[in-house]
Short mmCIF file of C-alpha atoms in Angstrom, two decimals:
data_model
loop_
_atom_site.label_atom_id
_atom_site.label_comp_id
_atom_site.label_asym_id
_atom_site.label_seq_id
_atom_site.Cartn_x
_atom_site.Cartn_y
_atom_site.Cartn_z
CA MET O 224 23.13 14.11 7.03
CA GLY O 225 22.73 10.58 8.36
CA TRP O 226 21.58 8.93 5.14
CA ALA O 227 22.76 5.44 4.24
CA ARG O 228 26.15 5.14 2.57
CA GLY O 229 26.79 3.02 -0.51
CA ARG O 230 26.33 2.89 -4.23
CA ASP O 231 22.99 4.69 -4.15
CA CYS O 232 23.50 6.66 -0.93
CA LEU O 233 22.40 10.25 -0.64
CA ASN O 234 25.88 11.67 -0.12
CA ASP O 235 26.96 10.54 -3.58
CA ARG O 236 26.81 13.34 -6.09
CA ARG O 237 26.89 13.13 -9.84
CA GLU O 238 27.14 15.84 -12.43
CA GLU O 239 23.66 17.19 -13.05
CA GLN O 240 22.53 16.90 -16.64
CA ASN O 241 19.97 19.00 -18.42
CA LEU O 242 17.18 17.41 -20.43
CA VAL O 243 16.09 20.66 -22.11
CA PRO O 244 16.57 19.18 -25.62
CA TYR O 245 13.75 16.78 -24.84
CA ALA O 246 11.43 19.75 -24.52
CA GLU O 247 11.77 20.32 -28.23
CA MET O 248 10.02 17.08 -28.94
CA ASP O 249 6.30 17.22 -29.60
CA ASN O 250 5.16 13.95 -28.17
CA THR O 251 4.86 13.90 -24.38
CA LYS O 252 4.79 10.13 -24.21
CA PHE O 253 8.01 9.96 -26.19
CA LYS O 254 9.67 12.42 -23.82
CA LEU O 255 8.53 10.41 -20.82
CA ALA O 256 9.84 7.21 -22.38
CA LEU O 257 13.25 8.79 -22.95
CA ILE O 258 13.38 10.06 -19.37
CA ALA O 259 12.41 6.62 -18.04
CA LYS O 260 15.13 5.00 -20.15
CA LYS O 261 17.79 7.43 -18.97
CA ALA O 262 16.67 7.07 -15.35
CA ALA O 263 17.06 3.29 -15.57
CA GLU O 264 20.46 3.50 -17.29
CA GLN O 265 21.90 6.08 -14.89
CA PRO O 266 20.60 5.47 -11.35
CA LYS O 267 22.55 8.41 -9.91
CA LEU O 268 21.49 10.95 -12.51
CA LYS O 269 19.54 13.98 -11.29
CA PHE O 270 16.97 15.57 -13.60
CA ASN O 271 16.61 19.36 -13.63
CA ALA O 272 14.12 20.09 -16.42
CA LEU O 273 10.86 18.24 -15.82
CA MET O 274 8.18 20.85 -15.24
CA HIS O 275 7.55 21.27 -18.95
CA LEU O 276 6.12 17.74 -18.99
CA LEU O 277 3.09 18.96 -17.05
CA ASN O 278 1.40 20.31 -20.16
CA VAL O 279 -2.28 20.25 -21.09
CA GLU O 280 -1.86 17.19 -23.31
CA TYR O 281 -0.32 15.14 -20.52
CA LEU O 282 -2.83 16.32 -17.91
CA GLN O 283 -5.75 15.47 -20.20
CA GLU O 284 -4.41 11.94 -20.47
CA CYS O 285 -4.17 11.75 -16.68
CA PHE O 286 -7.71 13.10 -16.32
CA SER O 287 -8.99 10.29 -18.56
CA GLU O 288 -7.38 7.74 -16.22
CA LEU O 289 -9.29 8.93 -13.16
CA LYS O 290 -12.22 6.71 -12.20
CA ASN O 291 -15.80 7.82 -11.77
CA GLY O 292 -17.68 7.28 -8.54
CA LYS O 293 -14.94 8.54 -6.24
CA ALA O 294 -15.50 10.85 -3.27
CA PRO O 295 -15.24 14.60 -4.03
CA GLY O 296 -12.75 17.04 -2.56
CA VAL O 297 -13.43 20.35 -0.81
CA ASP O 298 -15.07 21.77 -3.95
CA ARG O 299 -17.57 18.84 -3.97
CA ARG O 300 -16.85 18.18 -7.65
CA THR O 301 -16.52 14.61 -8.92
CA ARG O 302 -14.84 13.51 -12.11
CA GLU O 303 -18.15 12.70 -13.78
CA SER O 304 -19.46 16.19 -12.98
CA TYR O 305 -16.99 17.71 -15.47
CA THR O 306 -17.96 18.05 -19.09
CA GLU O 307 -15.20 17.55 -21.61
CA GLU O 308 -14.93 21.29 -22.20
CA GLU O 309 -14.98 22.10 -18.48
CA ALA O 310 -12.16 19.67 -17.86
CA ALA O 311 -10.09 21.05 -20.73
CA GLN O 312 -10.63 24.62 -19.52
CA ALA O 313 -9.71 23.72 -15.93
CA LEU O 314 -6.52 22.03 -17.09
CA ARG O 315 -5.55 24.99 -19.30
CA GLN O 316 -6.01 27.31 -16.34
CA MET O 317 -3.94 25.00 -14.16
CA VAL O 318 -1.05 24.94 -16.63
CA ALA O 319 -1.18 28.74 -16.99
CA ALA O 320 -1.09 29.13 -13.19
CA MET O 321 1.92 26.82 -12.94
CA LYS O 322 3.76 28.79 -15.60
CA ASN O 323 3.38 32.07 -13.69
CA HIS O 324 4.08 30.30 -10.36
CA SER O 325 0.67 31.13 -8.88
CA TYR O 326 -0.75 27.62 -8.68
CA ARG O 327 -1.69 26.47 -5.18
CA PRO O 328 -3.24 23.04 -4.51
CA GLN O 329 -6.49 23.22 -2.60
CA PRO O 330 -6.68 21.70 0.89
CA VAL O 331 -7.69 18.05 1.01
CA ARG O 332 -11.06 17.14 2.46
CA ARG O 333 -10.38 15.17 5.63
CA VAL O 334 -12.64 12.23 6.43
CA PHE O 335 -12.20 9.56 9.08
CA ILE O 336 -12.53 5.86 8.30
CA PRO O 337 -13.29 3.43 11.15
CA LYS O 338 -10.58 0.87 11.97
CA ALA O 339 -11.03 -2.62 13.37
CA ASN O 340 -9.67 -1.55 16.77
CA GLY O 341 -12.36 1.10 17.20
CA LYS O 342 -10.10 3.99 16.24
CA THR O 343 -10.28 5.95 13.00
CA ARG O 344 -7.87 6.51 10.12
CA PRO O 345 -7.76 10.01 8.58
CA LEU O 346 -7.98 10.22 4.81
CA GLY O 347 -7.29 13.32 2.76
CA ILE O 348 -9.30 13.59 -0.46
CA PRO O 349 -7.94 16.06 -3.05
CA THR O 350 -10.07 17.90 -5.60
CA VAL O 351 -10.37 16.37 -9.04
CA THR O 352 -7.98 18.87 -10.64
CA ASP O 353 -5.43 18.29 -7.90
CA LYS O 354 -5.83 14.54 -8.39
CA VAL O 355 -4.95 15.00 -12.06
CA LEU O 356 -1.79 16.92 -11.23
CA GLN O 357 -0.85 14.49 -8.46
CA LEU O 358 -1.22 11.58 -10.86
CA ALA O 359 0.99 13.33 -13.43
CA CYS O 360 3.67 14.01 -10.81
CA ALA O 361 3.40 10.48 -9.38
CA LYS O 362 4.09 9.01 -12.83
CA ILE O 363 7.21 11.12 -13.20
CA LEU O 364 8.42 10.18 -9.72
CA GLU O 365 7.81 6.51 -10.48
CA MET O 366 9.89 6.70 -13.65
CA LEU O 367 12.81 8.24 -11.78
CA PHE O 368 12.77 6.22 -8.57
CA GLU O 369 11.48 2.81 -9.61
CA PRO O 370 14.88 1.79 -11.06
CA ILE O 371 16.60 2.39 -7.70
CA PHE O 372 14.02 0.86 -5.36
CA LEU O 373 15.19 -2.37 -3.72
CA LYS O 374 13.65 -5.82 -4.07
CA CYS O 375 12.51 -5.81 -0.43
CA SER O 376 9.86 -3.16 -1.24
CA TYR O 377 6.52 -4.44 -2.61
CA GLY O 378 3.88 -1.79 -1.96
CA PHE O 379 2.36 0.35 -4.73
CA ARG O 380 4.92 -0.64 -7.32
CA PRO O 381 4.42 -1.88 -10.91
CA ASN O 382 3.93 -5.65 -11.14
CA LEU O 383 4.26 -6.06 -7.37
CA ASN O 384 1.54 -6.49 -4.78
CA ALA O 385 0.76 -7.70 -1.27
CA ARG O 386 0.59 -11.34 -2.36
CA GLU O 387 4.13 -11.13 -3.73
CA ALA O 388 5.28 -9.70 -0.39
CA LEU O 389 3.55 -12.55 1.45
CA LYS O 390 5.19 -15.06 -0.86
CA GLU O 391 8.63 -13.56 -0.25
CA ALA O 392 8.12 -13.62 3.52
CA ASN O 393 7.10 -17.28 3.27
CA HIS O 394 10.14 -18.18 1.18
CA MET O 395 12.43 -16.25 3.51
CA ILE O 396 11.29 -18.25 6.54
CA MET O 397 11.07 -21.59 4.73
CA GLY O 398 14.33 -21.40 2.82
CA ARG O 399 16.72 -19.24 4.84
CA LYS O 400 18.23 -19.33 8.32
CA VAL O 401 15.38 -17.57 10.09
CA ASN O 402 14.76 -18.35 13.75
CA TRP O 403 13.30 -15.01 14.84
CA ILE O 404 10.79 -12.60 13.35
CA ILE O 405 10.69 -8.88 14.01
CA ASP O 406 7.04 -7.94 13.69
CA ALA O 407 7.20 -4.15 13.40
CA ASP O 408 4.66 -1.37 13.09
CA ILE O 409 5.42 2.28 12.31
CA ALA O 410 3.26 4.50 14.49
CA SER O 411 1.00 6.71 12.32
CA PHE O 412 3.52 6.80 9.49
CA PHE O 413 1.55 8.98 7.07
CA ASP O 414 0.83 11.52 9.82
CA ASN O 415 4.47 11.87 10.87
CA VAL O 416 6.48 12.15 7.65
CA ASN O 417 8.94 15.03 8.01
CA HIS O 418 8.54 17.34 5.02
CA ASP O 419 12.14 18.56 4.98
CA TRP O 420 13.55 15.04 4.98
CA MET O 421 10.98 14.05 2.37
CA MET O 422 12.16 16.81 0.06
CA LYS O 423 15.81 15.83 0.63
CA ALA O 424 14.88 12.33 -0.48
CA VAL O 425 13.07 13.55 -3.60
CA GLU O 426 16.02 15.80 -4.43
CA GLN O 427 18.23 12.73 -4.89
CA ARG O 428 16.80 12.39 -8.39
CA ILE O 429 15.11 15.73 -9.05
CA ALA O 430 16.88 19.08 -9.30
CA ASP O 431 14.04 20.98 -11.00
CA PRO O 432 13.18 23.72 -8.47
CA ASN O 433 9.71 24.25 -9.90
CA LEU O 434 8.70 20.61 -9.61
CA LEU O 435 10.21 20.41 -6.13
CA CYS O 436 8.21 23.48 -5.13
CA LEU O 437 5.03 21.89 -6.48
CA ILE O 438 5.58 18.68 -4.50
CA ARG O 439 6.21 20.66 -1.31
CA ARG O 440 3.02 22.63 -1.91
CA PHE O 441 1.07 19.37 -2.11
CA LEU O 442 2.50 18.39 1.26
CA LYS O 443 1.69 21.80 2.76
CA ALA O 444 -1.76 22.23 1.19
CA GLY O 445 -3.62 21.75 4.48
CA ALA O 446 -6.83 19.88 5.25
CA MET O 447 -10.46 20.90 5.71
CA ALA O 448 -12.26 19.12 8.54
CA GLU O 449 -15.73 20.18 9.72
CA GLY O 450 -15.39 23.45 7.87
CA LYS O 451 -12.08 24.40 9.48
CA LEU O 452 -8.75 24.65 7.71
CA GLN O 453 -5.99 22.70 9.42
CA ALA O 454 -2.33 23.24 8.63
CA THR O 455 -0.23 20.22 7.62
CA PRO O 456 3.29 20.97 8.88
CA GLN O 457 4.12 17.28 8.57
CA GLY O 458 2.68 14.11 7.09
CA ALA O 459 1.48 12.94 3.67
CA PRO O 460 -2.30 12.50 3.56
CA GLN O 461 -3.58 9.01 2.86
CA GLY O 462 -5.98 9.29 -0.03
CA GLY O 463 -3.73 11.44 -2.17
CA ILE O 464 -2.57 9.83 -5.40
CA ILE O 465 0.99 11.05 -4.90
CA SER O 466 1.28 9.85 -1.28
CA PRO O 467 2.13 6.16 -1.96
CA ILE O 468 5.11 6.92 -4.21
CA LEU O 469 6.32 9.62 -1.79
CA ALA O 470 6.06 7.11 1.07
CA ASN O 471 8.13 4.60 -0.88
CA ILE O 472 10.76 7.22 -1.64
CA TYR O 473 10.95 8.23 2.02
CA LEU O 474 11.21 4.66 3.33
CA HIS O 475 13.64 3.68 0.58
CA TYR O 476 16.24 5.98 2.12
CA VAL O 477 15.16 5.88 5.76
CA LEU O 478 14.77 2.09 6.00
CA ASP O 479 15.44 -0.07 2.94
CA LEU O 480 18.77 1.30 1.78
CA TRP O 481 20.02 1.87 5.32
CA PHE O 482 19.18 -1.74 6.25
CA GLU O 483 21.07 -3.14 3.25
CA ILE O 484 24.08 -0.81 3.33
CA GLU O 485 24.62 -0.13 7.01
CA GLU O 486 22.76 -2.63 9.16
CA LYS O 487 23.23 -6.01 7.49
CA PRO O 488 27.05 -5.77 7.21
CA LYS O 489 27.22 -5.45 11.02
CA LEU O 490 25.43 -8.77 11.56
CA LYS O 491 27.03 -12.21 11.78
CA GLY O 492 23.85 -14.08 10.98
CA PHE O 493 21.21 -13.91 8.26
CA ALA O 494 18.68 -11.07 8.19
CA GLN O 495 16.14 -9.96 5.57
CA LEU O 496 13.59 -7.15 5.33
CA VAL O 497 10.22 -7.51 3.54
CA ARG O 498 8.25 -4.26 3.32
CA TYR O 499 4.85 -3.39 1.89
CA ALA O 500 4.32 0.38 2.13
CA ASP O 501 4.70 1.19 5.85
CA ASP O 502 4.14 -2.42 6.99
CA PHE O 503 7.23 -4.62 7.30
CA VAL O 504 8.70 -7.75 8.88
CA ILE O 505 12.32 -8.78 9.32
CA GLY O 506 13.63 -12.33 9.57
CA ALA O 507 16.77 -12.87 11.66
CA GLN O 508 18.96 -15.83 12.50
CA TYR O 509 19.96 -14.83 16.04
CA GLU O 510 17.83 -13.45 18.84
CA GLN O 511 20.47 -11.02 20.09
CA GLU O 512 20.91 -9.57 16.62
CA ALA O 513 17.14 -9.26 16.24
CA LYS O 514 17.10 -7.20 19.45
CA GLN O 515 19.96 -5.07 18.14
CA ILE O 516 18.13 -4.47 14.85
CA ILE O 517 15.09 -3.18 16.77
CA GLN O 518 17.24 -0.74 18.75
CA ASP O 519 19.05 0.44 15.63
CA ILE O 520 15.75 1.00 13.80
CA LYS O 521 14.44 3.06 16.71
CA GLN O 522 17.53 5.26 16.60
CA ARG O 523 17.33 5.52 12.82
CA PHE O 524 13.64 6.44 12.86
CA ALA O 525 14.08 9.03 15.60
CA LYS O 526 16.22 11.13 13.27
CA PHE O 527 13.50 11.23 10.63
CA GLY O 528 10.44 11.86 12.77
CA LEU O 529 9.24 8.26 12.94
CA THR O 530 8.69 5.86 15.82
CA LEU O 531 7.87 2.18 16.21
CA ALA O 532 4.54 1.48 17.88
CA GLN O 533 5.55 0.01 21.23
CA ASP O 534 2.42 -2.10 21.64
CA LYS O 535 2.63 -3.55 18.12
CA THR O 536 6.36 -4.17 17.67
CA ARG O 537 7.85 -7.39 19.02
CA ILE O 538 10.38 -10.16 18.46
CA LEU O 539 9.07 -13.71 18.35
CA GLU O 540 10.66 -17.10 17.95
CA PHE O 541 9.52 -18.47 14.63
CA GLY O 542 10.84 -20.88 12.02
CA ARG O 543 11.64 -24.52 11.33
CA PHE O 544 13.35 -25.08 14.70
CA ALA O 545 11.08 -22.90 16.84
CA GLN O 546 8.76 -25.65 18.02
CA GLU O 547 11.56 -28.02 19.04
CA ASN O 548 13.64 -25.29 20.70
CA ARG O 549 10.67 -24.03 22.68
CA ARG O 550 9.77 -27.58 23.74
CA LYS O 551 13.28 -28.09 25.14
CA ARG O 552 12.93 -24.90 27.18
CA GLY O 553 9.51 -25.88 28.46
CA LYS O 554 7.73 -23.23 26.42
CA GLY O 555 4.45 -23.56 24.58
CA LYS O 556 3.77 -23.52 20.87
CA PRO O 557 5.56 -20.93 18.70
CA GLN O 558 3.86 -17.56 18.59
CA THR O 559 2.10 -16.24 15.52
CA PHE O 560 2.36 -12.92 13.73
CA ASP O 561 0.08 -10.96 11.41
CA PHE O 562 1.31 -9.50 8.13
CA LEU O 563 -0.85 -7.95 5.41
CA GLY O 564 -4.10 -9.41 6.72
CA PHE O 565 -2.83 -12.95 7.33
CA THR O 566 -1.87 -14.71 10.54
CA HIS O 567 1.34 -16.69 10.03
CA TYR O 568 1.90 -19.76 12.16
CA CYS O 569 4.26 -22.74 12.31
CA GLY O 570 2.72 -25.90 10.89
CA LYS O 571 3.56 -29.06 8.98
CA THR O 572 3.01 -30.45 5.52
CA GLY O 573 1.13 -33.68 4.90
CA ASN O 574 4.36 -35.66 5.17
CA GLY O 575 5.36 -34.04 8.46
CA ARG O 576 7.83 -31.42 7.26
CA PHE O 577 7.88 -27.87 8.60
CA ALA O 578 5.77 -25.29 6.78
CA VAL O 579 4.76 -21.70 7.37
CA LYS O 580 0.98 -21.68 7.31
CA VAL O 581 -1.31 -18.69 6.81
CA LYS O 582 -4.93 -17.95 7.61
CA THR O 583 -7.08 -14.85 7.49
CA SER O 584 -6.30 -12.80 10.58
CA GLY O 585 -9.12 -12.59 13.09
CA LYS O 586 -9.27 -8.79 12.88
CA LYS O 587 -9.49 -8.78 9.10
CA PHE O 588 -12.10 -11.54 9.04
CA SER O 589 -14.27 -9.66 11.54
CA SER O 590 -13.91 -6.31 9.77
CA SER O 591 -14.65 -7.87 6.35
CA LEU O 592 -17.76 -9.59 7.70
CA LYS O 593 -18.90 -6.42 9.43
CA ALA O 594 -18.50 -4.45 6.21
CA MET O 595 -20.50 -7.08 4.34
CA ASN O 596 -23.25 -6.98 6.94
CA LEU O 597 -23.52 -3.17 6.78
CA TRP O 598 -23.57 -3.21 2.98
CA LEU O 599 -26.33 -5.83 2.75
CA LYS O 600 -28.37 -3.96 5.34
CA ALA O 601 -27.98 -0.68 3.43
CA VAL O 602 -28.87 -1.96 -0.06
CA ARG O 603 -31.59 -4.50 0.77
CA SER O 604 -34.42 -2.04 0.00
CA LYS O 605 -32.57 0.25 -2.42
CA LEU O 606 -31.62 -2.24 -5.12
CA GLU O 607 -33.45 -4.99 -6.93
CA LEU O 608 -32.49 -8.51 -5.90
CA PRO O 609 -30.65 -9.35 -9.17
CA GLU O 610 -28.45 -6.27 -8.74
CA ILE O 611 -27.75 -7.12 -5.09
CA TRP O 612 -26.77 -10.63 -6.17
CA ARG O 613 -24.49 -9.36 -8.93
CA MET O 614 -22.65 -7.00 -6.58
CA LEU O 615 -22.53 -9.61 -3.81
CA ALA O 616 -20.88 -12.06 -6.20
CA LEU O 617 -18.23 -9.45 -7.06
CA LYS O 618 -17.54 -8.77 -3.38
CA LEU O 619 -17.15 -12.46 -2.62
CA GLN O 620 -14.84 -12.98 -5.59
CA GLY O 621 -12.74 -10.01 -4.49
CA HIS O 622 -12.39 -11.57 -1.05
CA TYR O 623 -11.30 -14.89 -2.57
CA ASN O 624 -8.86 -13.16 -4.88
CA TYR O 625 -6.95 -11.70 -1.95
CA TYR O 626 -7.45 -14.20 0.86
CA GLY O 627 -7.48 -17.33 -1.30
CA MET O 628 -3.88 -18.18 -0.38
CA SER O 629 -2.49 -21.69 -0.19
CA GLY O 630 -3.70 -23.30 3.03
CA ASN O 631 -6.41 -20.73 3.74
CA PHE O 632 -9.39 -22.53 2.21
CA ASN O 633 -11.09 -22.82 5.59
CA GLY O 634 -10.83 -19.05 6.02
CA ILE O 635 -12.49 -18.16 2.74
CA ASN O 636 -15.03 -20.97 3.06
CA ASN O 637 -16.06 -19.66 6.48
CA PHE O 638 -16.44 -16.19 4.99
CA TYR O 639 -18.67 -17.61 2.24
CA CYS O 640 -20.86 -19.45 4.77
CA GLN O 641 -21.23 -16.39 7.00
CA THR O 642 -21.99 -14.16 4.02
CA ARG O 643 -24.66 -16.56 2.82
CA LYS O 644 -26.35 -16.34 6.25
CA LEU O 645 -26.21 -12.55 6.13
CA ALA O 646 -27.67 -12.55 2.63
CA PHE O 647 -30.57 -14.71 3.82
CA LYS O 648 -31.13 -12.43 6.83
CA TRP O 649 -31.18 -9.10 5.02
CA THR O 650 -32.88 -10.10 1.76
CA ASN O 651 -35.58 -11.63 3.92
CA ARG O 652 -36.19 -8.17 5.38
CA ARG O 653 -36.84 -6.41 2.12
CA SER O 654 -40.46 -6.15 3.18
CA GLN O 655 -42.51 -6.70 6.31
CA LYS O 656 -43.35 -10.19 5.15
CA ALA O 657 -40.59 -12.77 4.97
CA SER O 658 -39.54 -13.40 1.38
CA TRP O 659 -38.47 -17.02 1.80
CA ASN O 660 -37.43 -19.78 4.16
CA TRP O 661 -34.16 -21.72 4.00
CA GLU O 662 -35.61 -24.18 1.50
CA SER O 663 -36.71 -21.50 -0.95
CA PHE O 664 -33.49 -19.59 -0.37
CA GLY O 665 -31.54 -22.74 -1.24
CA LYS O 666 -33.50 -23.11 -4.47
CA TYR O 667 -32.70 -19.51 -5.37
CA LEU O 668 -29.01 -20.19 -4.74
CA ASP O 669 -29.21 -23.25 -6.97
CA LYS O 670 -30.65 -21.12 -9.75
CA TYR O 671 -28.45 -18.07 -9.15
CA PRO O 672 -25.36 -19.42 -7.38
CA LEU O 673 -22.87 -17.20 -5.65
CA PRO O 674 -19.20 -17.90 -6.43
CA LYS O 675 -17.91 -20.73 -4.29
CA PRO O 676 -14.64 -20.31 -2.35
CA LYS O 677 -11.58 -21.15 -4.39
CA LEU O 678 -7.86 -20.74 -3.74
CA THR O 679 -6.38 -18.22 -6.13
CA TYR O 680 -2.68 -17.93 -5.25
CA VAL O 681 0.11 -20.39 -4.42
CA ILE O 682 2.82 -19.14 -2.07
CA TYR O 683 4.54 -22.42 -1.20
CA ASN O 684 7.66 -23.81 -2.80
CA THR O 685 8.68 -27.43 -2.54
CA TRP O 686 11.67 -27.48 -0.24
#
């Protein structure tokens, strides 16, 4: 089969156990808690009676967790458009359809989001009822697979986030024998997921044929674009609630587990993987082994329908000795790499010691500023000034919350200064006559200040 060998490898088989007695319990939350406990205690256990959890009570709870104001699916219904009775009736019908095996997810509504490089990213938006069922399934998958996910994975997991991944990458380079960085990019990952391999991965913990069939139907539901139905023979649509956990399951077996069980034992030097969803970097001690890792990943990915983007995947010299080693060879400064919206570069602390520094990547800064400009232009005449200011403050704070990393004060301060100029420009065009000059604008800011840039997260250790 080609899956990684080891304690959690896919070739291991354990006696399947039936959880039917749990179905006799009345409380869905209690059943879920018992399943989560057993999944954590027995990481090789496969569960073959789960479909009964998708009852009306559980789906109603999931419906209440959906947020208002989200884009509609192909039926053009939003969450807030459902009355309480309509929602209950729709969920009862859904459960009845699942019981007689006639339920079919509706196609996702495909929209295209502009990217910083001028290209677009396809998103697939499910209907509200399909979102409810996807959320219910995603919670079950998380309970079963979260206990076996490795520490190198940070994306879309409980109590983990991009900042934790950035911190781990920083600590890896600062504290371990890292001289080379593999900066990798999976080409169109969500568009190229192989459905058969995905189901084989899910089957490592789930043996319930009905739930497996439902998950496959979500993958095969199709997409509506410009009024035309498009088949989805491969891929997992971005925008679906279930897609992130499915992506983690897929990459757990295709990359994470394989790297730990099969790749690292072959190496003489240090190597570590840090992954956030489909974005990952690898630190390596030796250049030749870094090159070998790249070749092995390419071969590994080829089997599962994935490829590395040739123009975005590279090996660069990076670490505490990079600057000195490059100087001896007559090379320039160490190269930089981008990871999760930050450019990483070799720098020094105040007392002259090596440090990995970060700053907002140029692409992310430009795209964030462009988005701010378009938003201010769009709302300048639609909203009252106090409401614009309230929302602007939230947007600025959100930017600081993510990009306010140690050492990146200049980045967030520059964003604040540029945003302030945009606010002056567009609020001054709320009417044909200019509303204020810089002096009056400054007085307004004094009275109604926007949040000032502030660092919000520390990633450095004292080495």
